[in-house]
Amino acid sequence: MMMKKQFCTKIWMLAIATFCILQTNGQAKFDTTAKIAALISKLTLEEKVKMIHASSSFTSGGVPRLGIPELVTSDGPHGVRPEHGRDWVLDNNSLDSGTYLPVGVCLAATWNPQLGYDFGSVLGSEAAFRGKNVILGPGINIIRSPLNGRNFEYESEDPFLVSKMCVGYIKGVQDQGVSACVKHYLANNQESKRFTINVEMSERALREIYMPGFKAAVQEGGVNTLMSSYNKFRGQWVSHSNYLLNQVLKKEWGFKGLVMSDWDAVHNTAQAFWNGMDLEMGTDLGMLPNPDYGKFKLGDTVAALIKANKLPEYLLDEKVRRILYVMFKTGMIDGQAKKGEYNTKAHQQTALKVAEEGIVLLKNENNILPLNKNIKSIAVIGFNADRKQSMGGGSSQVRAFYEITPLAGLKNIAGNKIKINYAQGYNIVRGAGPDQKLIDEAVAAASKSDVVVFVGGWTHGYNYSVWSDNAYDAEDIDKADMNMPFGQDELIKAVQKANPKTVVVLMGGGAIDMTQWVDKTPAIIQSWYAGLEGGNALAKIIFGEVNPSGKLPMTFPKKLQDNPSFVLGEYPGDTSKTLNVHYLDDIYVGYRYYDTYKVEPQFAFGHGLSYTTFDYSDLKITQAGNTALVTFTLKNTGKVPGAEIAELYIHQQKALLPRPEKELKGFQKITLSPGEQKTVSITLSEDAFKYFNDVKNNWVMDNGAFDILVGGSSRSIKLKSTINL
Ligand code: BGC
């Protein structure tokens, strides 16, 4: 009796507590809504208009008399950008050298959403310290072609992986009281003619491939701000797209935050005003050096048109309401802004961890890696070995507090015990062929060393100006082809001849054509642009202090001619003529194409090696209605601890519309000691089995048999079972 009474009292207390929490939350929400409405009622028309366009290179207008601050934005996706002051000139006097994190594609290669969160927390914290309210990242456009100059900033060819990684990042940033800004919505999958092209794609490709990351950013990440892209979509500038902004983003997905334009991506006042654009950023270059911000498309004209009864004021209020919503939510008004921290050891350790988990070991014949620390000498060859990359790439440039290059990282471990013979090997000059003198020096270094570590690949540049710096992974420019630049093929072949024990390390935002030397190369590492600790992470992997665990977030094709945007679609399109780019590759992006059309890649999506081995066994599937719980056992069968990313794909045997051979629907990264085994569980919801049927204009599930495929890459399936739904 007594027990029952106590139990009832507890239940009551719980109910009252829950009620109070709901009340408080509801009340807080009501308060904020009321406060926003009160503020809007006090604003003059001109003040409201000031809030919906830029007031300097990276701020939008505030209203000091009512305590409404300017919204301060900053690039970029992998570190807070150097200061621009209020104008467009880099301010070289400020103390803005911060934590340079690995680029987006390296983060995605960790397949570790927790690291996404940690990465975002570092960014958010440093942004807060520098007085920024919005970090212009993450960039999550789908990697459609290896040629896109901004692939390094993005994450993956796979919408599921993008979704999982960007949610952590966004929450990490926003838990620091800073807004993330997911970009570039939508179909900004190339830099060639990004300001003018019109992208045409099917509704199915849009829904299955290009939208899910943005939807997850909104619905799971709760992202506060979103940036529209420069291009047109189905004949309409994305910045004025009623369909993309009003109908899908705001109405269907319930996005509550603000939409800002990419810098100078608004073309028409009325269209932007009606169709969902809330904040116009950037400056028409013709206005520099002293832009007149009143002349912005969402500037004085808006006030004039409202006064003339040609635009409704309630829509202006709606834009201001969204801006104020973000300001209240992040404590910019009526709250306590977080102070943040800068260049802490902990931030640097996060950058190191992401690099250690994101660098991918692509090939390791006869266990040539890890190198034995008893070797006497290493030839380190290649310009990239000693090149700092942080200021490259365009708007995502970061002035790094320090940057450990691969050469510096190798020296840190080699110390006095191992002699390092460095040779530059090639020059970074666009279009230039091999330099025989440099090749001879490299060959000499290779011949007198026990082993060679060649560090080359793409490059990223020192300066903003992409052309002058011969950058290949950079904003506003695509690669012309997938060939190794600067005569590196000839160099590698000459070095291999002199010393077959050559490890090739590739930097860059993605695939490069390796066909000339890949078969003769015993070990290959993909090291992206791995942040300020990148050189240390790479060296630790090379010497086995860290067991590599990264996997490719995109397929590396053998040749550009194998890529689906090349074979089936258009890339970059005939940009000299129609400016239309037809995505006829449709849903067959990345491995969805290679696996369905049976085209052998150089390295498959999801591929990455370890210094240990893993065994998959015991696949069990428990169905409950149209959901499934998938469990299997993963065992470390090697001699060293390591982490494996177990990937789960589905394959529908027969559907009304064609479906790709495989679709990633789950993954987990599991760390195991030698001999240790764990049961891995992955739940598949009903949505995991659906596809977008454009005839019905809806997500559908065609009942039937589904293969559940589990393994270490899209091409290394270890377990298979079939279920009927
Ligand atoms: C880029 C954006 C960037 C903005 C501000 C634009 O050119 O496309 O990604 O955030 O500039 O620097």
XYZ file of C-alpha atoms and ligand atoms in Angstrom:
737
model
C 0.000 0.000 0.000
C 2.766 2.349 1.140
C 4.819 1.463 -1.974
C 1.854 2.195 -4.204
C 1.330 5.600 -2.576
C 4.978 6.536 -3.034
C 4.797 5.387 -6.644
C 1.679 7.506 -7.286
C 3.297 10.553 -5.669
C 6.326 10.106 -7.922
C 4.165 9.863 -11.014
C 2.325 13.034 -9.988
C 5.588 14.900 -9.359
C 6.851 13.793 -12.741
C 3.657 14.908 -14.435
C 3.766 18.313 -12.704
C 7.447 18.736 -13.597
C 6.762 17.854 -17.232
C 3.832 20.234 -17.308
C 6.000 23.014 -15.848
C 8.758 22.401 -18.403
C 6.255 22.438 -21.243
C 4.716 25.577 -19.820
C 8.093 27.276 -19.427
C 9.161 26.341 -22.958
C 5.815 27.356 -24.340
C 5.966 30.577 -22.350
C 9.525 31.301 -23.547
C 8.436 30.733 -27.106
C 5.443 32.961 -26.624
C 7.617 35.627 -25.013
C 10.071 35.602 -27.899
C 7.308 35.728 -30.483
C 5.736 38.620 -28.611
C 9.085 40.404 -28.256
C 9.795 40.002 -31.967
C 6.348 41.351 -32.835
C 6.853 44.292 -30.464
C 10.206 45.116 -32.021
C 8.807 44.935 -35.541
C 6.009 47.300 -34.595
C 8.587 49.873 -33.468
C 10.731 49.684 -36.615
C 10.311 52.228 -39.375
C 10.016 51.038 -42.954
C 13.557 52.243 -43.703
C 14.985 50.484 -40.657
C 13.358 47.207 -41.666
C 14.739 47.515 -45.173
C 18.250 48.101 -43.763
C 17.998 44.750 -42.014
C 17.397 42.753 -45.190
C 20.582 43.655 -47.038
C 24.293 43.896 -46.353
C 25.788 46.856 -44.536
C 29.411 45.929 -45.269
C 31.281 43.033 -46.836
C 30.197 40.572 -44.132
C 27.506 42.301 -42.070
C 23.854 43.123 -42.515
C 22.157 46.194 -41.135
C 21.277 46.642 -37.465
C 19.100 49.179 -35.684
C 21.089 50.488 -32.713
C 18.248 52.614 -31.269
C 16.263 49.429 -30.607
C 19.217 47.298 -29.592
C 19.199 45.279 -32.816
C 22.815 44.506 -33.713
C 24.302 43.917 -37.147
C 24.502 40.270 -38.081
C 28.200 39.487 -38.447
C 28.989 36.628 -40.809
C 32.258 34.973 -41.694
C 33.531 32.245 -43.932
C 34.256 29.588 -43.693
C 33.614 25.988 -43.577
C 36.893 24.882 -41.968
C 38.112 27.813 -39.921
C 37.171 31.415 -39.276
C 38.313 33.442 -42.260
C 40.868 36.289 -41.982
C 39.335 39.654 -41.142
C 38.097 41.876 -43.917
C 37.267 44.815 -41.732
C 34.176 46.506 -43.102
C 35.405 46.571 -46.674
C 36.621 44.003 -49.119
C 40.297 44.210 -48.412
C 42.012 41.570 -46.310
C 43.069 43.201 -43.084
C 46.646 42.088 -42.615
C 47.116 43.689 -39.240
C 44.570 41.810 -37.238
C 45.284 38.883 -34.972
C 43.202 36.482 -36.951
C 45.400 33.402 -37.225
C 43.188 30.638 -35.958
C 42.625 26.922 -35.944
C 42.769 25.679 -39.505
C 40.641 22.540 -39.538
C 40.790 19.823 -42.193
C 38.594 20.564 -45.206
C 35.023 19.248 -45.485
C 35.860 16.248 -47.603
C 38.444 15.095 -45.027
C 35.854 15.446 -42.275
C 33.419 13.348 -44.302
C 36.140 10.732 -44.829
C 36.154 10.086 -41.069
C 32.566 8.769 -41.297
C 32.391 9.810 -37.674
C 29.414 12.092 -36.893
C 30.729 12.746 -33.382
C 33.834 14.270 -34.948
C 31.492 16.374 -37.089
C 30.096 17.752 -33.859
C 33.556 18.336 -32.359
C 34.689 20.049 -35.569
C 31.626 22.323 -35.467
C 32.244 23.129 -31.802
C 35.773 24.336 -32.561
C 34.493 26.514 -35.384
C 31.625 27.873 -33.331
C 33.856 28.609 -30.387
C 36.468 30.449 -32.501
C 33.732 32.332 -34.361
C 32.211 33.432 -31.056
C 35.630 34.567 -29.835
C 36.077 36.640 -32.986
C 32.645 38.238 -32.608
C 30.994 36.420 -35.505
C 27.331 35.506 -35.364
C 27.162 33.269 -38.412
C 29.710 30.841 -39.821
C 29.192 30.380 -43.562
C 29.371 26.604 -43.556
C 28.991 23.712 -43.939
C 29.130 23.477 -47.723
C 27.286 20.307 -48.593
C 26.752 20.240 -52.348
C 26.881 16.750 -53.781
C 30.158 15.763 -55.416
C 28.943 15.028 -58.924
C 32.128 15.318 -60.960
C 35.775 15.022 -59.902
C 36.392 18.311 -61.675
C 34.442 20.646 -59.386
C 36.952 23.106 -57.914
C 35.084 23.178 -54.606
C 34.790 19.448 -53.971
C 37.357 19.854 -51.196
C 34.890 22.039 -49.252
C 32.015 19.648 -49.750
C 31.501 16.247 -48.280
C 30.401 13.387 -50.434
C 28.712 11.961 -53.502
C 26.263 10.212 -51.186
C 23.271 12.058 -49.676
C 23.034 9.767 -46.645
C 26.659 10.332 -45.627
C 26.306 14.086 -46.217
C 23.206 14.169 -44.017
C 24.830 12.327 -41.138
C 27.999 14.417 -41.196
C 26.437 17.860 -41.607
C 23.979 17.484 -38.746
C 26.776 16.987 -36.209
C 28.716 19.931 -37.645
C 25.693 22.253 -37.456
C 24.834 21.278 -33.883
C 28.469 21.694 -32.888
C 28.577 25.241 -34.256
C 25.175 26.236 -32.915
C 25.771 24.871 -29.408
C 28.415 27.584 -29.181
C 25.789 30.262 -29.693
C 26.781 30.882 -33.320
C 24.573 30.122 -36.320
C 25.708 27.739 -38.999
C 24.823 28.570 -42.604
C 24.343 25.539 -44.787
C 25.291 26.252 -48.408
C 24.927 26.420 -51.406
C 21.246 25.569 -51.809
C 20.882 24.188 -54.531
C 22.520 22.468 -57.527
C 25.795 24.366 -57.207
C 27.758 21.291 -58.275
C 30.222 23.068 -60.522
C 32.179 26.294 -60.442
C 32.357 26.764 -64.226
C 29.963 29.594 -65.008
C 28.433 29.287 -61.567
C 27.015 32.810 -61.854
C 25.067 32.100 -65.008
C 24.207 28.451 -65.607
C 20.743 26.986 -65.413
C 20.545 23.473 -63.961
C 17.912 21.054 -65.190
C 17.323 17.796 -63.344
C 14.481 15.400 -62.653
C 12.389 15.718 -59.516
C 13.656 12.281 -58.558
C 17.333 13.304 -58.724
C 16.464 16.447 -56.786
C 14.672 14.554 -54.035
C 16.917 11.491 -53.794
C 20.353 13.005 -54.380
C 20.581 16.779 -54.170
C 18.094 17.664 -51.427
C 18.470 15.189 -48.548
C 21.534 16.892 -47.039
C 19.744 20.242 -46.899
C 16.606 18.656 -45.520
C 18.613 16.968 -42.766
C 20.393 20.254 -42.023
C 16.999 21.883 -41.474
C 15.014 19.136 -39.798
C 17.686 17.235 -37.856
C 20.400 19.872 -37.497
C 18.018 22.765 -36.801
C 20.274 25.010 -38.868
C 19.555 28.712 -38.318
C 20.568 30.079 -41.700
C 20.846 28.849 -45.267
C 22.646 30.331 -48.272
C 21.112 30.176 -51.743
C 23.421 29.412 -54.644
C 24.376 31.577 -57.618
C 22.987 29.382 -60.402
C 19.541 29.096 -61.869
C 17.374 26.069 -61.301
C 14.718 25.162 -63.867
C 15.012 28.580 -65.417
C 14.793 30.628 -62.217
C 17.650 32.058 -60.126
C 17.778 29.951 -56.974
C 17.780 33.186 -54.964
C 14.342 33.891 -56.415
C 12.998 30.381 -56.562
C 9.522 30.198 -55.129
C 9.652 26.415 -55.452
C 12.988 25.887 -53.703
C 12.727 28.600 -51.051
C 9.066 29.094 -50.244
C 7.450 25.827 -51.200
C 10.037 23.228 -50.247
C 12.392 24.816 -47.736
C 10.018 26.942 -45.714
C 6.659 25.255 -46.177
C 7.411 21.585 -46.681
C 10.481 21.307 -44.436
C 9.370 23.927 -41.926
C 12.592 25.980 -42.006
C 12.237 28.733 -39.403
C 15.506 30.562 -39.902
C 16.665 33.037 -42.518
C 17.697 32.562 -46.122
C 20.625 34.703 -47.230
C 21.855 35.000 -50.773
C 25.298 33.983 -51.848
C 27.407 37.095 -52.262
C 25.789 39.091 -55.054
C 23.340 36.393 -56.112
C 20.191 38.550 -56.128
C 19.149 39.899 -59.521
C 15.648 41.221 -59.202
C 13.910 43.045 -56.369
C 10.348 41.835 -56.801
C 11.248 38.214 -57.483
C 13.623 37.956 -54.539
C 11.127 39.753 -52.328
C 8.175 37.522 -53.174
C 9.973 34.243 -53.532
C 11.554 33.666 -50.166
C 14.853 35.595 -50.033
C 15.278 37.166 -46.588
C 18.706 38.778 -46.709
C 20.749 39.975 -49.670
C 24.492 39.691 -49.096
C 27.578 40.473 -51.158
C 28.298 43.303 -53.507
C 28.136 43.712 -57.222
C 31.835 44.014 -58.080
C 31.018 47.064 -60.194
C 30.179 48.919 -56.979
C 33.607 48.425 -55.397
C 35.538 49.979 -53.710
C 32.732 51.992 -52.077
C 29.482 50.116 -52.469
C 26.251 51.977 -51.939
C 24.340 49.465 -49.848
C 21.090 51.337 -50.359
C 21.327 50.424 -54.027
C 21.105 46.706 -53.280
C 18.180 44.886 -54.886
C 16.702 44.456 -51.433
C 17.645 48.049 -50.545
C 15.907 51.393 -51.008
C 13.874 50.119 -53.947
C 11.965 47.867 -51.561
C 10.969 50.867 -49.415
C 9.927 52.816 -52.493
C 7.841 49.953 -53.866
C 6.131 49.388 -50.531
C 5.309 53.092 -50.276
C 3.903 52.912 -53.797
C 1.774 49.935 -52.776
C 3.588 47.701 -55.227
C 5.013 45.332 -52.608
C 3.276 44.328 -49.365
C 4.850 45.342 -46.063
C 3.775 42.159 -44.309
C 6.308 40.230 -46.415
C 9.064 42.612 -45.337
C 7.970 42.021 -41.738
C 8.211 38.298 -42.330
C 11.854 38.630 -43.438
C 12.678 40.831 -40.461
C 10.886 38.361 -38.181
C 13.115 35.543 -39.430
C 16.245 37.638 -38.880
C 15.129 38.546 -35.369
C 14.216 34.917 -34.675
C 17.834 33.927 -35.357
C 19.096 36.814 -33.228
C 16.946 35.818 -30.269
C 17.759 32.147 -30.703
C 21.497 32.779 -30.554
C 21.327 35.279 -27.709
C 22.315 38.256 -29.879
C 19.297 40.062 -28.480
C 18.079 39.535 -24.975
C 20.656 36.953 -24.153
C 24.172 36.278 -23.229
C 26.497 35.709 -26.145
C 29.070 32.990 -25.499
C 32.644 34.233 -25.393
C 34.297 31.334 -27.148
C 37.943 30.343 -27.138
C 40.761 30.741 -29.611
C 43.727 28.620 -30.607
C 43.469 26.328 -27.631
C 45.364 23.072 -27.427
C 41.987 21.307 -27.379
C 40.995 22.913 -30.691
C 44.276 21.830 -32.257
C 43.773 18.311 -30.919
C 40.348 18.161 -32.573
C 41.916 19.238 -35.865
C 44.537 16.501 -35.403
C 41.944 13.857 -34.609
C 39.863 14.712 -37.678
C 42.975 14.492 -39.854
C 44.035 11.176 -38.291
C 40.594 9.694 -38.920
C 40.039 11.334 -42.296
C 43.267 10.477 -44.127
C 42.629 7.372 -46.233
C 45.043 4.524 -46.890
C 44.093 3.513 -50.424
C 46.666 0.832 -51.150
C 49.269 -1.026 -49.085
C 50.880 -3.932 -50.887
C 53.037 -6.326 -48.889
C 52.471 -4.138 -45.848
C 55.061 -1.624 -46.991
C 53.381 0.678 -44.506
C 53.751 1.477 -41.697
C 57.407 2.350 -42.068
C 59.758 0.843 -39.587
C 61.318 3.482 -37.369
C 64.669 1.716 -37.731
C 65.088 2.756 -41.355
C 68.019 5.061 -41.979
C 66.714 7.450 -44.606
C 63.634 8.702 -46.423
C 63.477 10.726 -49.607
C 60.598 13.134 -49.248
C 59.747 14.363 -52.723
C 57.204 16.860 -53.975
C 56.241 20.520 -53.724
C 53.156 19.677 -51.684
C 55.357 18.092 -49.016
C 56.570 21.500 -47.970
C 53.693 23.706 -49.044
C 51.274 25.487 -46.775
C 47.731 25.226 -48.071
C 45.564 27.056 -45.540
C 45.217 30.345 -47.432
C 44.170 28.605 -50.622
C 40.863 27.760 -52.139
C 38.989 31.074 -52.222
C 36.484 32.130 -49.594
C 37.301 29.164 -47.371
C 40.844 30.412 -46.814
C 42.065 30.415 -43.219
C 45.077 32.176 -41.786
C 46.456 29.278 -39.795
C 47.898 29.829 -36.340
C 50.518 27.372 -37.597
C 50.526 24.690 -40.261
C 52.486 21.463 -40.056
C 53.324 20.449 -43.602
C 53.900 16.771 -44.464
C 57.667 17.372 -44.477
C 57.548 19.011 -41.045
C 55.373 16.182 -39.712
C 57.763 13.520 -41.003
C 60.716 15.385 -39.512
C 58.912 15.558 -36.158
C 58.867 11.771 -36.005
C 62.147 11.095 -37.792
C 64.097 13.340 -35.398
C 67.843 12.805 -35.640
C 67.530 9.092 -36.204
C 66.255 9.031 -39.762
C 67.844 11.199 -42.441
C 65.375 13.026 -44.612
C 66.476 13.886 -48.154
C 64.020 16.429 -49.516
C 63.610 17.262 -53.191
C 60.974 19.608 -54.584
C 60.418 17.442 -57.663
C 58.167 19.782 -59.648
C 57.161 23.396 -59.989
C 53.673 24.697 -59.470
C 53.085 26.377 -62.807
C 49.810 25.830 -64.620
C 50.311 24.067 -67.913
C 54.065 23.556 -67.445
C 55.565 20.154 -68.188
C 58.230 18.271 -66.195
C 61.381 20.063 -65.187
C 64.280 17.702 -65.913
C 66.617 19.323 -63.380
C 64.061 18.847 -60.605
C 63.396 15.267 -61.717
C 67.135 14.519 -61.631
C 67.406 15.900 -58.097
C 64.415 13.811 -57.019
C 65.856 10.669 -58.591
C 69.155 11.283 -56.817
C 67.364 11.671 -53.473
C 65.308 8.518 -54.131
C 68.349 6.443 -55.065
C 70.230 7.204 -51.885
C 67.269 6.623 -49.533
C 65.724 3.481 -48.041
C 62.243 4.554 -49.005
C 60.505 7.388 -50.835
C 57.498 9.366 -49.650
C 56.220 11.346 -52.606
C 53.739 14.093 -51.704
C 51.927 15.623 -54.645
C 48.502 15.633 -56.252
C 46.374 18.731 -56.625
C 47.161 22.033 -55.051
C 45.276 24.695 -53.321
C 47.247 27.927 -53.399
C 48.356 30.605 -51.021
C 46.225 33.484 -52.112
C 42.637 34.292 -52.751
C 43.385 34.957 -56.386
C 42.927 31.536 -57.911
C 44.341 32.166 -61.346
C 47.539 33.882 -60.362
C 48.312 31.080 -57.990
C 47.691 28.085 -60.198
C 45.311 26.575 -57.707
C 43.325 23.555 -58.811
C 41.111 23.078 -55.783
C 39.557 26.498 -55.576
C 36.383 28.494 -55.735
C 35.182 29.892 -59.047
C 37.197 27.510 -61.162
C 36.921 23.882 -62.139
C 39.676 21.517 -63.167
C 39.966 21.077 -66.909
C 40.643 17.360 -66.586
C 41.666 14.735 -64.047
C 45.295 14.521 -65.161
C 48.117 15.051 -62.687
C 49.364 18.591 -63.191
C 52.970 19.870 -63.270
C 54.507 16.778 -64.906
C 54.033 14.651 -61.799
C 53.303 11.437 -63.744
C 56.772 11.543 -65.330
C 58.322 12.441 -61.998
C 56.688 9.560 -60.121
C 57.684 7.077 -62.813
C 61.303 8.260 -62.733
C 61.397 8.127 -58.934
C 59.846 4.632 -58.889
C 62.483 3.413 -61.279
C 65.193 4.686 -58.951
C 63.462 3.292 -55.855
C 60.441 0.994 -56.134
C 59.712 1.467 -52.432
C 57.778 4.614 -53.215
C 54.766 5.648 -51.154
C 52.558 8.158 -52.971
C 50.669 10.676 -50.862
C 48.012 12.647 -52.709
C 46.684 15.962 -51.519
C 43.546 17.465 -52.983
C 39.807 17.606 -52.980
C 39.349 14.318 -54.787
C 40.281 11.933 -57.529
C 43.252 12.252 -59.831
C 44.156 10.011 -62.761
C 46.713 7.512 -61.391
C 46.650 5.077 -64.270
C 50.228 5.726 -65.365
C 51.808 4.583 -62.100
C 49.180 3.040 -59.828
C 50.027 -0.603 -60.564
C 53.700 -0.108 -59.776
C 53.035 1.829 -56.585
C 52.944 -0.314 -53.459
C 51.271 2.252 -51.180
C 48.977 5.212 -51.778
C 47.529 7.602 -49.219
C 44.816 10.212 -49.808
C 45.530 13.055 -47.415
C 43.190 15.838 -48.688
C 44.066 19.239 -47.116
C 44.212 18.069 -43.571
C 44.398 21.239 -41.487
C 47.065 22.720 -39.236
C 48.026 19.342 -37.784
C 47.732 17.562 -41.130
C 51.473 16.880 -41.482
C 51.643 15.329 -38.025
C 48.595 13.163 -38.688
C 50.051 11.953 -41.968
C 53.442 11.168 -40.428
C 51.810 9.286 -37.553
C 49.947 7.159 -40.073
C 53.057 6.562 -42.168
C 54.993 5.389 -39.100
C 52.084 3.429 -37.600
C 51.586 5.590 -34.525
C 48.026 5.970 -35.792
C 46.186 3.191 -37.533
C 44.352 4.711 -40.521
C 40.566 4.448 -40.435
C 39.290 6.938 -43.026
C 37.275 5.826 -46.031
C 36.555 7.523 -49.328
C 33.360 9.593 -49.277
C 33.376 9.505 -53.085
C 34.379 7.085 -55.807
C 37.771 7.575 -57.411
C 37.268 6.636 -61.070
C 40.160 5.419 -63.163
C 39.594 8.078 -65.773
C 37.428 11.145 -66.087
C 35.723 9.430 -69.042
C 34.332 6.844 -66.584
C 32.461 9.434 -64.520
C 28.653 9.473 -64.894
C 28.357 13.239 -65.344
C 30.731 12.763 -68.280
C 29.131 9.606 -69.715
C 25.422 10.183 -69.105
C 25.043 13.802 -68.182
C 26.608 17.139 -68.980
C 29.542 18.653 -67.151
C 30.187 21.504 -67.189
C 27.674 21.731 -70.057
C 28.133 23.759 -73.171
C 28.595 26.872 -71.114
C 29.511 28.925 -74.164
C 26.078 28.442 -75.715
C 22.885 27.643 -73.865
C 24.215 27.845 -70.322
C 21.905 24.948 -69.525
C 23.432 22.005 -67.691
C 21.316 18.872 -67.923
C 21.857 16.370 -65.132
C 20.979 13.407 -67.319
C 23.067 11.206 -65.051
C 19.981 11.633 -62.871
C 20.153 9.517 -59.695
C 23.222 7.682 -60.993
C 25.752 9.788 -59.129
C 28.955 8.224 -57.796
C 28.793 4.561 -56.808
C 25.110 4.456 -57.736
C 26.421 4.668 -61.305
C 29.651 2.646 -61.067
C 27.934 -0.266 -59.336
C 24.795 -0.280 -61.492
C 26.579 0.163 -64.801
C 29.428 -2.131 -63.719
C 32.255 0.302 -64.308
C 35.361 -0.640 -62.369
C 36.562 2.300 -60.262
C 40.165 2.928 -59.286
C 39.070 3.016 -55.654
C 35.481 2.404 -54.638
C 33.193 4.585 -52.570
C 33.677 3.725 -48.916
C 37.085 2.142 -49.494
C 39.919 2.600 -47.013
C 42.505 0.241 -45.514
C 43.776 -0.328 -42.016
C 46.943 -1.882 -40.566
C 44.725 -4.553 -39.078
C 42.063 -6.808 -40.574
C 38.365 -7.206 -39.778
C 36.037 -10.108 -40.063
C 32.284 -9.740 -40.584
C 29.932 -12.559 -39.531
C 26.552 -13.522 -38.147
C 24.201 -11.273 -40.075
C 20.726 -11.273 -38.508
C 17.720 -9.265 -39.522
C 14.667 -8.766 -37.358
C 11.709 -7.306 -39.192
C 8.916 -5.370 -37.558
C 6.423 -4.229 -40.150
C 8.376 -2.317 -42.742
C 11.329 -1.621 -40.484
C 14.324 -3.837 -39.892
C 16.935 -4.232 -37.205
C 20.188 -5.433 -38.745
C 22.834 -6.947 -36.481
C 26.168 -8.549 -37.259
C 29.469 -9.305 -35.574
C 32.648 -7.436 -36.347
C 35.986 -8.807 -35.168
C 39.499 -7.382 -35.262
C 41.484 -10.335 -36.588
C 44.836 -8.555 -36.835
C 47.611 -7.632 -34.456
C 46.958 -3.959 -33.737
C 43.979 -1.957 -32.479
C 41.976 -0.317 -35.236
C 38.651 1.127 -36.287
C 36.466 -0.167 -39.081
C 33.644 1.677 -40.785
C 30.983 -0.947 -41.452
C 28.685 0.114 -44.268
C 25.133 -1.052 -44.921
C 23.598 -0.831 -48.386
C 20.211 -1.934 -49.643
C 19.366 -3.339 -53.039
C 15.770 -3.700 -54.159
C 15.452 -6.697 -56.427
C 12.498 -5.343 -58.406
C 10.758 -1.989 -58.322
C 8.371 -0.195 -60.653
C 11.079 2.303 -61.574
C 14.741 1.411 -61.945
C 16.786 1.735 -58.757
C 20.550 1.822 -58.291
C 22.392 -1.395 -57.523
C 23.204 -0.124 -54.042
C 22.133 2.691 -51.758
C 23.895 3.457 -48.491
C 21.421 3.389 -45.606
C 23.574 3.000 -42.533
C 27.142 2.900 -41.231
C 29.016 2.689 -37.985
C 32.621 3.245 -37.019
C 33.733 0.669 -34.480
C 37.062 0.583 -32.638
C 38.382 -2.842 -31.674
C 41.475 -4.197 -29.939
C 43.214 -7.206 -31.499
C 40.957 -10.250 -31.119
C 38.052 -8.177 -29.841
C 34.604 -8.504 -31.381
C 31.404 -6.507 -31.081
C 27.832 -6.834 -32.198
C 26.871 -3.965 -34.447
C 23.203 -2.916 -34.728
C 21.765 -0.683 -37.407
C 18.067 0.135 -37.617
C 16.430 0.692 -40.975
C 13.251 2.730 -40.882
C 10.543 2.405 -43.498
C 11.937 5.492 -45.248
C 15.203 3.652 -45.870
C 13.408 1.391 -48.348
C 11.555 4.092 -50.262
C 12.463 5.875 -53.464
C 11.037 8.965 -55.094
C 8.610 8.061 -57.811
C 8.340 11.119 -60.042
C 5.303 9.738 -61.793
C 3.450 9.768 -58.481
C 5.471 12.763 -57.289
C 5.960 11.084 -53.955
C 8.190 8.787 -51.918
C 6.935 5.249 -52.354
C 7.801 1.764 -51.283
C 7.248 -0.951 -53.833
C 6.828 -4.117 -51.807
C 9.108 -7.006 -52.570
C 12.534 -8.437 -51.880
C 15.356 -6.265 -50.567
C 18.946 -7.451 -50.236
C 20.715 -6.173 -47.161
C 24.411 -5.816 -47.928
C 27.039 -5.206 -45.260
C 30.724 -4.636 -45.824
C 33.795 -2.465 -45.894
C 33.075 -0.520 -49.093
C 30.504 -0.427 -51.880
C 32.682 -2.998 -53.643
C 33.586 -5.144 -50.672
C 30.337 -6.667 -49.459
C 30.974 -9.313 -46.800
C 27.464 -10.243 -45.663
C 24.218 -10.516 -47.545
C 20.678 -11.473 -46.674
C 17.282 -10.896 -48.253
C 14.081 -9.701 -46.642
C 10.583 -9.270 -47.996
C 8.642 -6.142 -47.237
C 30.998 31.983 -52.010
C 30.399 31.635 -50.670
C 31.001 32.519 -49.613
C 30.768 33.976 -49.988
C 31.344 34.956 -48.985
C 30.889 33.468 -52.310
O 31.564 33.799 -53.466
O 30.366 31.230 -53.020
O 30.639 30.289 -50.370
O 30.469 32.214 -48.367
O 31.373 34.232 -51.241
O 32.719 34.922 -48.992
